[in-house]
C-alpha cells in the first residue's frame, strides 16, 4: 500500500490518495473509496487490502483538510468535497471505475454521479439524499451532547459507541485519535440542502445499511436506495463504521459479491 499526492491545481489543494495495487492480475474494475465525516483515507485500510486481493486497483481519497491532504476544513462546503472526489476519480481510469462512499462520503458520491458517470456506485450507511433530519434526531437521541454541538454549529466528536458495535477498545481508541474536526458549514448543509440531481443514464447502485447504525437510521437508508433504484442489503450486528468495525469482512463480502454480479470490466 502506498500514499501519493494528487497535485494542487489553481486554488484546489493537493490531495492524499492511498493506493493498494491489485494482487496478481488486475482483472476487476478500479475502486475509489470516499470517507465520511471526520475520517480520512486511513479508515479504508481493511477494505483496500481486501479489494486489492480480489483483483481491484483500490484507491482511497482524503478530502481537503483531512488525513494527509492539504487545505483546511475551515469554510469548506459540500461542493468542495464533491470537487475533491471528481478530481480524484477523474485521475483514476478517467472516472470510469466504481465509487464507494461511506456516510458523508455516500452523500458526496451521490452528488458526483451526474458529473463523472462512473461504472457503478456503492453507498455505505450513506447520509440521506434529502436533508438528514433523521440523522440529526438519531445523534440527539444517542448522544445528546453531540446533538447540541450539531445544532450549535460546532464540530461533532462522535465517540466509539456511535460508530462501532464490536471493535476492541484499543482499535477504537486508535481510530478516534485519527479523526479530524469537520467543517461546521458541511454539517449545517447536511440539514439544509436539495437532493443531488439523478444521473442520466442511470448508474447501478448498491446500498449497504445496518440496523444497528446509531447515526443513519435504516429508514433513511431505505429511502435513499429507493431514490436511486438501488439494490439494498441490510446487515445486523455491525455499527455505522462498517469498514472498521468488527465484522468488516462480512460487509466487504456483500460489496464484493455485488461487484461480481455487475461484471464491471476494468478500463
PDB file of C-alpha atoms in Angstrom, residues 163-167 209-213 234-240 242 245-248 250:
ATOM      1  CA  UNK A 163     -19.554   4.247  15.333  1.00  0.00           C
ATOM      2  CA  UNK A 164     -18.850   0.668  16.424  1.00  0.00           C
ATOM      3  CA  UNK A 165     -20.657  -2.266  17.988  1.00  0.00           C
ATOM      4  CA  UNK A 166     -17.882  -4.839  18.423  1.00  0.00           C
ATOM      5  CA  UNK A 167     -14.493  -3.236  17.765  1.00  0.00           C
ATOM      6  CA  UNK A 209     -27.069  -0.368   5.584  1.00  0.00           C
ATOM      7  CA  UNK A 210     -27.100  -1.752   9.105  1.00  0.00           C
ATOM      8  CA  UNK A 211     -29.985  -1.994  11.525  1.00  0.00           C
ATOM      9  CA  UNK A 212     -27.530  -1.230  14.354  1.00  0.00           C
ATOM     10  CA  UNK A 213     -26.473   2.127  12.879  1.00  0.00           C
ATOM     11  CA  UNK A 234     -29.283  -4.743   5.336  1.00  0.00           C
ATOM     12  CA  UNK A 235     -26.811  -6.092   7.893  1.00  0.00           C
ATOM     13  CA  UNK A 236     -27.098  -6.720  11.622  1.00  0.00           C
ATOM     14  CA  UNK A 237     -24.561  -6.677  14.427  1.00  0.00           C
ATOM     15  CA  UNK A 238     -22.247  -4.078  12.886  1.00  0.00           C
ATOM     16  CA  UNK A 239     -22.022  -0.362  13.526  1.00  0.00           C
ATOM     17  CA  UNK A 240     -22.014   2.770  11.382  1.00  0.00           C
ATOM     18  CA  UNK A 242     -18.797  -0.931   8.849  1.00  0.00           C
ATOM     19  CA  UNK A 245     -15.903  -2.355  12.954  1.00  0.00           C
ATOM     20  CA  UNK A 246     -15.607  -5.986  13.934  1.00  0.00           C
ATOM     21  CA  UNK A 247     -17.383  -7.818  11.153  1.00  0.00           C
ATOM     22  CA  UNK A 248     -15.978  -5.565   8.409  1.00  0.00           C
ATOM     23  CA  UNK A 250     -18.931  -9.523   6.157  1.00  0.00           C
TER      24      UNK A 250
END
